[in-house]
Amino acid sequence: MSQAATDKPNSPEPKRSNGFQISRRAFLGVSAAAAAVLTVVLALKRPKLAEPVETQTTKAIDTQELIPTSCLNCPTRCAIRVRKVQTLAGETKVVRIFGNPNSAYTEGKCCSRSHVGLQVLYNPDRFQTKPLVRKPDTTKGRGVDFVNDFEESEWADAIQLIADRLTAASPDRLLILEGLNTTSNEDLIRQFALAYGTPNLFVEDGLETDADREGKMLADGRSNSWYELMSEDETESTKYILSFSAGIVESERPLARNLHLWGELRREVPNRVKVVSFDPRYSVTACRADEWLPINPGTEGALAMAIAQVIIGEGLYDSDFINNHTDGFSNYKTLAMIQSFSPDSVSQISGVDADTIRRIAREFAQSKPAIAWSGEAATSWPYGTFASHAIYCLNALVGSIDVPGGIVYQQYPPYAAMPTDGLAISDTGISFRKMADLLRDGAIDTAIGFQSNLIMSVPESREGGKWDEILKNLFYVHVGPAKSEMAAYADVILPACTYLEDWGYESAIPGSGYAEARIKQPVVEPFNESRPTARILFDLANATALAAFSPVLSTPEEFPSAFAQYRTAPFVGWADFQSAGVWEGPGYTYQKYDFATTSGKFEFHSDQLERLLNVKLPGEGTDYPLELTIYRPVLEIRSGSQNFPWAQEVYLVMHGRGWKNLVEINRETAHEYGIGEGDEVIVESVFGGIEGEARVLEGMRPGVVAIATGQGHFASGRFADGMGANPNDVIGTEYDEESGQPSFFSTRVSIRKA
Amino acid sequence: MANWGMVIDLDKCVGCQACSLACKAENNVPHGSPYEQKRHQDIYWHKVIAATEGEYPSVNTQIIPMPCMHCEHPPCVNVCPSKATFKRGDGIVIQNFRRCLGCRYCIVACPYGARNFNFKDQENEEYQRPDLPPDLASEWGGLKFGAEIGPWPYPHRTRGVVEKCTYCFHRIDEALLRIENGEDIEIGVDVVPACVEACPTEARYFGDLDDPNSGVSKLLASRTYIKLREEMATSPKTIYLPR
């Protein structure tokens, strides 16, 4: 319940509608309908109008505004405009969200996630109080009671409580968890970590992206590469997309841009793009692609090498690019040509026909520019970095690096300096493995989470205790707008406002090449007692007496907007930024070939790629014969909460179902295990078990079980709790060796009727 | 008078459901619950359905966005005993909540499942628009475009009536008034229904099917198209372009 609702007086008792209407209604009912219908009509409660027809106004709105700001329901952070109306009754309502036509990045479009923003703002399970401090001897985690387990505290007292703890403790015993935050707040969180002196900043985004990025960085040393799809000149568009288990139109970032360009590449360009999807699961992307080629999970890397063998063997590679801008090609060539990477051998492990591999490889090499896109499911494996590298190298083979419609290197807005610029902390913080080790070893005793969703998004662990126990032993401070699982573990909850009430700026994530900045400005004042994250950090830094925190002189109230103004001042006037909502950088220059590797060239690293052959296939006859794969539907709101009925009720578009997730399984496999459509089943691994409803379908590789993420909440509120199950509960922690990202896709499970 | 129709390009559509959500927000369509979904009692003016055929590995799923078809010969209008549902001059099939008995004959008659029954009173959500009443467009007699009252008074959905997609007729009617007042806007280009506006892939088009120069007419002339359940002789005006 928000401010607007609490301010409203109770609505008056509805007046009875006038007699004439009722008699006419009843009369029509008797004369026109049969007796059965009459029963229905009488059984229904008659409509009662709140006011007579004649007095209903013809005009309900006094004023309206379209406020440019940006979305934060996924990491793409699209520019949006929000319609706010002032009713004649004096209410302020935020009623619609649209794309912002000033944004070239998404060309004024936004995806379905943006519309859910209204329910994020008016979420009935937002914190309505001042900060909450946990009473002693109350339950953390499951079974939390946000009303009785906590005591309301003044903002200053809560901040002081945390500051005292931070001042007393040694800096390296603090862990900072960063969920999905505004770019400006991310900068401030990093700034806080630096000023306080802790190296332990964990960015939860890395749970999905670390291995993929690491594999690409092996090749070009840059962390800002991405697939462009279409350049500013519309004729230079991508002709061929090879998706390695990538949910390009479901979950791959930048989603709204992908969706928009998908439409253009299909019908609006001279040469229609061809999309081929390798995926164990008939995903929405596979469904909308031209070809779906089901593969065994985890064989994407080997498949990429087989494709490389065909391209090299038939001399179809781009020799100009290879000769002038790459290093290590001869070793890579030797490795790619070995017998085990031949299409015939790889077809044995991947399940894709050898002739099909050859055909796809030729098509891919001969339709330029072509893109090989590595999805999360291809890289979340113990050797994920190498799978990512092998797939990325395909792009280099066909010369798609730094060309229109190929791979581009994102530029960022030239923000004003921060006081701690140049201090050593990586943009991406510590790896997941490092963080998990620190927590298990007891090296951390205090944690602060900013919109953190850790407990729902990490896989369960076998050794060193479950996450539940680890979090219960921490002193945890949660900063977030609404009830959530992490808040359930909190000792102190600081109610932050949502992104529609916040100041800030956003940078466009890799995808376009050119830079784009977007403003965040409050559509309404923060509800209840909530405060902007930037202000919470400012107060905390002051109370902890951190010298190098704020780059601007300001009062706490003014700080969020003053900080955003200071950072964006070098490139855009504040008034212009506020009215347009978007700032566009200069156009992108192609073929710079500016690689940050030791050789200064694009490097093929072939020494570890042979391990891609070493995939573990589901073992027949073992206790856990099936392989579990997870996926992210388009309406998984990436801020962690799922307490939004619009997103919930149409959650799984391929199954026409909502309010849950399903255990999706191939028809033959289901038959083998005696499972029918709609059965309640138990999915078990060595790490645990979950219960779900079976969905038997044709679009699934036999031997694979797929479950959507984003459900299984237990403390997020009325529309999320108890809906479906969280597949991460049965997934075990193994790591990608290079990046330390958890491998979400390599758990074997068994399935049986409940 | 125009003959409004919608064209949906199934080659571009990727089932992201931005249309369904934009429709809910634009028309204050109430959200459902797990209980209602199980009993098919939740209300959607626009829904995206998926129809699968074939066996592994030759599977084919069609993802089909489903607004109302606004048929040329709407069966729902024929069966309505109280003339609560009717076809406007511009071809939009519309529901007058005030005349509706709740007999649900139209729900049975509609071959597309486009109609919904209100099993509950509408909850008053904070994000609902105060300027849109699907139930009270105007006095129904003396219509010019369907209505001439500009923005609509406060919506009151009531329990026990049927409702459906209106092609966002309030946007069209408002635009017609603005055009009459000399504004240079075009329906189908500057003003479109909420689902068309929200589509990130630009897979949806709206316009006058009778005007050979409209975007939709040109599109239909250039590609093969399908109408759902044509054998029912309903002549739908929501038309699909297959891949």
Tab-separated table of C-alpha atoms in Angstrom, chain A residues 1-6 8 21 24-25 28-29 32-34 37 40-41 44-51 53 56-61 64 81 83 85 87 92-96 98 106-113 115-116 118-119 122 249 256 259-264 266-268 272 280 282 284 286-290 292 294-295 634-635 645-659 666-668 695 698-702 719 723, chain B residues 9-37 42-44 46-64 81-82 97-105 117-119 121 123-133 135-136 139 149-161 171 194-203 205 223 242-243:
chain	number	residue	atom	x	y	z
A	1	MET	CA	0.000	0.000	0.000
A	2	SER	CA	1.521	3.268	-0.962
A	3	GLN	CA	1.224	6.847	0.080
A	4	ALA	CA	-1.494	7.608	-2.402
A	5	ALA	CA	-3.705	4.884	-1.045
A	6	THR	CA	-3.198	5.617	2.600
A	8	LYS	CA	-7.281	8.446	0.415
A	21	GLN	CA	-32.357	0.484	-14.542
A	24	ARG	CA	-35.261	-2.787	-17.146
A	25	ARG	CA	-32.455	-5.168	-16.480
A	28	LEU	CA	-34.913	-7.922	-20.285
A	29	GLY	CA	-33.626	-10.880	-18.378
A	32	ALA	CA	-35.119	-12.410	-23.621
A	33	ALA	CA	-33.372	-15.261	-21.939
A	34	ALA	CA	-34.334	-18.769	-21.095
A	37	VAL	CA	-30.088	-17.844	-18.015
A	40	VAL	CA	-27.458	-17.084	-13.755
A	41	VAL	CA	-28.640	-13.504	-13.788
A	44	LEU	CA	-25.071	-12.735	-9.838
A	45	LYS	CA	-24.681	-9.725	-7.688
A	46	ARG	CA	-26.307	-6.864	-9.469
A	47	PRO	CA	-23.984	-4.130	-10.594
A	48	LYS	CA	-23.869	-1.203	-8.242
A	49	LEU	CA	-22.581	1.995	-9.676
A	50	ALA	CA	-20.528	4.164	-7.424
A	51	GLU	CA	-22.415	7.204	-8.600
A	53	VAL	CA	-24.724	8.005	-14.576
A	56	GLN	CA	-20.128	10.962	-13.729
A	57	THR	CA	-17.722	13.514	-15.048
A	58	THR	CA	-16.737	13.632	-18.658
A	59	LYS	CA	-13.286	14.731	-17.633
A	60	ALA	CA	-11.388	12.978	-14.903
A	61	ILE	CA	-7.929	14.374	-15.449
A	64	GLN	CA	-0.819	15.103	-17.151
A	81	ARG	CA	8.664	7.880	-20.463
A	83	ARG	CA	2.709	9.121	-17.817
A	85	VAL	CA	-1.772	12.256	-14.183
A	87	THR	CA	-6.996	13.744	-11.213
A	92	THR	CA	-1.518	11.776	-8.334
A	93	LYS	CA	-1.338	8.575	-10.322
A	94	VAL	CA	1.382	6.978	-12.391
A	95	VAL	CA	-0.576	5.168	-15.069
A	96	ARG	CA	1.457	4.163	-18.108
A	98	PHE	CA	6.159	3.993	-22.798
A	106	THR	CA	16.037	0.908	-28.624
A	107	GLU	CA	14.442	3.270	-31.154
A	108	GLY	CA	11.769	4.304	-28.701
A	109	LYS	CA	10.727	0.768	-27.828
A	110	CYS	CA	10.635	-1.008	-24.532
A	111	CYS	CA	9.883	-4.631	-23.775
A	112	SER	CA	7.169	-6.182	-21.634
A	113	ARG	CA	9.317	-5.884	-18.504
A	115	HIS	CA	5.301	-2.071	-18.299
A	116	VAL	CA	5.575	-3.975	-15.025
A	118	LEU	CA	3.850	0.402	-12.412
A	119	GLN	CA	3.479	-2.625	-10.184
A	122	TYR	CA	2.817	0.386	-6.334
A	249	VAL	CA	14.602	-12.787	-27.627
A	256	ALA	CA	14.499	-4.561	-25.883
A	259	LEU	CA	13.556	-7.595	-29.851
A	260	HIS	CA	13.351	-4.470	-31.940
A	261	LEU	CA	16.230	-5.405	-34.232
A	262	TRP	CA	14.879	-8.946	-34.575
A	263	GLY	CA	11.787	-7.474	-36.206
A	264	GLU	CA	13.855	-5.256	-38.473
A	266	ARG	CA	13.380	-10.272	-40.337
A	267	ARG	CA	11.453	-7.997	-42.641
A	268	GLU	CA	12.821	-4.488	-42.942
A	272	ARG	CA	16.601	-11.205	-44.347
A	280	PRO	CA	18.638	-28.579	-25.946
A	282	TYR	CA	12.826	-25.514	-27.955
A	284	VAL	CA	11.213	-18.995	-27.853
A	286	ALA	CA	14.597	-21.585	-31.233
A	287	CYS	CA	10.910	-21.386	-32.097
A	288	ARG	CA	11.319	-18.068	-33.896
A	289	ALA	CA	14.600	-19.103	-35.551
A	290	ASP	CA	14.742	-20.606	-39.026
A	292	TRP	CA	16.222	-25.497	-34.325
A	294	PRO	CA	18.617	-29.844	-30.543
A	295	ILE	CA	21.971	-30.637	-28.933
A	634	VAL	CA	11.104	-12.860	-20.694
A	635	LEU	CA	8.902	-11.874	-17.760
A	645	PRO	CA	0.693	-9.924	-11.085
A	646	TRP	CA	1.048	-8.762	-14.701
A	647	ALA	CA	4.334	-10.601	-15.031
A	648	GLN	CA	3.093	-13.595	-13.071
A	649	GLU	CA	-0.087	-14.351	-14.983
A	650	VAL	CA	1.563	-14.660	-18.403
A	651	TYR	CA	4.877	-16.005	-17.115
A	652	LEU	CA	5.424	-18.916	-19.528
A	653	VAL	CA	4.275	-17.873	-22.979
A	654	MET	CA	5.166	-21.187	-24.630
A	655	HIS	CA	2.862	-23.028	-22.245
A	656	GLY	CA	0.132	-20.430	-21.797
A	657	ARG	CA	0.623	-20.643	-18.047
A	658	GLY	CA	1.494	-18.327	-15.231
A	659	TRP	CA	1.890	-18.052	-11.473
A	666	ASN	CA	10.407	-34.701	-23.398
A	667	ARG	CA	7.453	-36.972	-24.118
A	668	GLU	CA	9.525	-40.130	-24.596
A	695	ARG	CA	4.854	-30.481	-18.551
A	698	GLU	CA	7.982	-32.507	-27.870
A	699	GLY	CA	10.302	-29.524	-27.916
A	700	MET	CA	12.943	-30.885	-25.569
A	701	ARG	CA	16.025	-33.049	-26.013
A	702	PRO	CA	15.328	-36.494	-24.498
A	719	PHE	CA	1.834	-12.437	-5.565
A	723	MET	CA	4.391	-19.954	-6.702
B	9	ASP	CA	3.246	-10.096	-38.720
B	10	LEU	CA	3.951	-13.527	-37.214
B	11	ASP	CA	7.404	-13.462	-38.757
B	12	LYS	CA	8.413	-10.571	-36.532
B	13	CYS	CA	6.509	-11.490	-33.391
B	14	VAL	CA	8.604	-13.154	-30.679
B	15	GLY	CA	5.971	-13.619	-27.991
B	16	CYS	CA	7.413	-11.070	-25.561
B	17	GLN	CA	3.881	-10.129	-24.404
B	18	ALA	CA	4.495	-6.384	-24.339
B	19	CYS	CA	1.145	-6.136	-26.158
B	20	SER	CA	-0.727	-8.066	-23.464
B	21	LEU	CA	0.758	-5.962	-20.689
B	22	ALA	CA	0.271	-2.648	-22.485
B	23	CYS	CA	-3.370	-3.615	-23.022
B	24	LYS	CA	-3.829	-4.368	-19.323
B	25	ALA	CA	-2.371	-0.986	-18.422
B	26	GLU	CA	-4.166	1.005	-21.095
B	27	ASN	CA	-7.624	-0.422	-20.469
B	28	ASN	CA	-7.426	-1.023	-16.719
B	29	VAL	CA	-8.020	-4.720	-17.285
B	30	PRO	CA	-7.889	-6.385	-13.872
B	31	HIS	CA	-5.154	-8.902	-13.159
B	32	GLY	CA	-5.966	-12.462	-12.186
B	33	SER	CA	-4.717	-14.883	-9.578
B	34	PRO	CA	-3.633	-18.549	-9.594
B	35	TYR	CA	-7.144	-19.502	-8.498
B	36	GLU	CA	-8.757	-17.625	-11.356
B	37	GLN	CA	-6.277	-18.907	-13.901
B	42	ASP	CA	-9.027	-14.244	-15.416
B	43	ILE	CA	-9.620	-11.478	-17.915
B	44	TYR	CA	-7.452	-10.767	-20.940
B	46	HIS	CA	-5.347	-9.492	-25.417
B	47	LYS	CA	-3.573	-12.793	-24.989
B	48	VAL	CA	-0.624	-14.500	-26.630
B	49	ILE	CA	-1.250	-18.168	-27.297
B	50	ALA	CA	1.143	-20.885	-28.446
B	51	ALA	CA	-0.010	-23.785	-30.609
B	52	THR	CA	2.422	-26.673	-31.068
B	53	GLU	CA	2.376	-29.408	-33.670
B	54	GLY	CA	4.833	-32.091	-34.799
B	55	GLU	CA	7.021	-34.563	-32.965
B	56	TYR	CA	10.557	-34.210	-31.681
B	57	PRO	CA	12.733	-32.995	-33.337
B	58	SER	CA	10.432	-31.546	-36.010
B	59	VAL	CA	8.441	-29.346	-33.684
B	60	ASN	CA	6.686	-26.230	-34.779
B	61	THR	CA	5.090	-23.790	-32.389
B	62	GLN	CA	3.060	-20.867	-33.592
B	63	ILE	CA	3.032	-17.966	-31.182
B	64	ILE	CA	-0.140	-16.035	-31.935
B	81	PRO	CA	-30.376	-10.946	-26.618
B	82	SER	CA	-30.098	-7.439	-25.272
B	97	PHE	CA	-21.736	-2.868	-20.087
B	98	ARG	CA	-24.978	-1.199	-19.189
B	99	ARG	CA	-27.113	-3.337	-21.422
B	100	CYS	CA	-25.281	-6.584	-20.725
B	101	LEU	CA	-27.283	-9.239	-18.888
B	102	GLY	CA	-24.357	-11.498	-18.285
B	103	CYS	CA	-25.987	-14.366	-20.173
B	104	ARG	CA	-22.654	-15.204	-21.817
B	105	TYR	CA	-24.194	-16.378	-25.085
B	117	PHE	CA	-16.799	-12.517	-18.111
B	118	ASN	CA	-16.382	-10.412	-14.979
B	119	PHE	CA	-16.552	-12.855	-12.114
B	121	ASP	CA	-15.902	-6.528	-8.896
B	123	GLU	CA	-10.325	-3.856	-7.460
B	124	ASN	CA	-9.266	-0.264	-7.342
B	125	GLU	CA	-5.573	-0.364	-8.224
B	126	GLU	CA	-3.445	2.712	-7.764
B	127	TYR	CA	-1.972	2.561	-11.255
B	128	GLN	CA	-5.363	2.506	-12.980
B	129	ARG	CA	-6.137	5.287	-15.387
B	130	PRO	CA	-8.874	7.597	-14.215
B	131	ASP	CA	-9.722	8.665	-17.760
B	132	LEU	CA	-10.908	5.503	-19.398
B	133	PRO	CA	-14.276	3.857	-19.021
B	135	ASP	CA	-18.390	0.781	-19.891
B	136	LEU	CA	-19.636	4.249	-20.644
B	139	GLU	CA	-24.808	8.313	-24.912
B	149	ILE	CA	-17.027	13.345	-25.304
B	150	GLY	CA	-13.251	13.297	-25.451
B	151	PRO	CA	-11.599	11.684	-22.485
B	152	TRP	CA	-13.719	9.194	-20.686
B	153	PRO	CA	-15.088	9.339	-17.179
B	154	TYR	CA	-14.003	6.999	-14.467
B	155	PRO	CA	-14.265	3.287	-15.298
B	156	HIS	CA	-16.648	1.067	-13.451
B	157	ARG	CA	-16.384	-2.509	-14.440
B	158	THR	CA	-19.103	-4.438	-12.790
B	159	ARG	CA	-19.474	-8.010	-11.767
B	160	GLY	CA	-21.654	-10.052	-14.066
B	161	VAL	CA	-20.982	-8.435	-17.444
B	171	ARG	CA	-7.787	6.597	-28.893
B	194	ALA	CA	-1.909	0.444	-27.211
B	195	CYS	CA	-0.756	-3.017	-28.304
B	196	VAL	CA	0.455	-1.719	-31.657
B	197	GLU	CA	2.255	1.149	-29.979
B	198	ALA	CA	3.946	-1.116	-27.427
B	199	CYS	CA	5.181	-3.830	-29.804
B	200	PRO	CA	9.001	-3.725	-29.638
B	201	THR	CA	9.409	-5.695	-32.868
B	202	GLU	CA	6.913	-3.506	-34.750
B	203	ALA	CA	5.045	-6.630	-35.771
B	205	TYR	CA	-0.041	-2.536	-37.864
B	223	ARG	CA	2.151	-10.714	-48.730
B	242	PRO	CA	2.604	-15.942	-41.722
B	243	ARG	CA	6.342	-16.468	-42.051
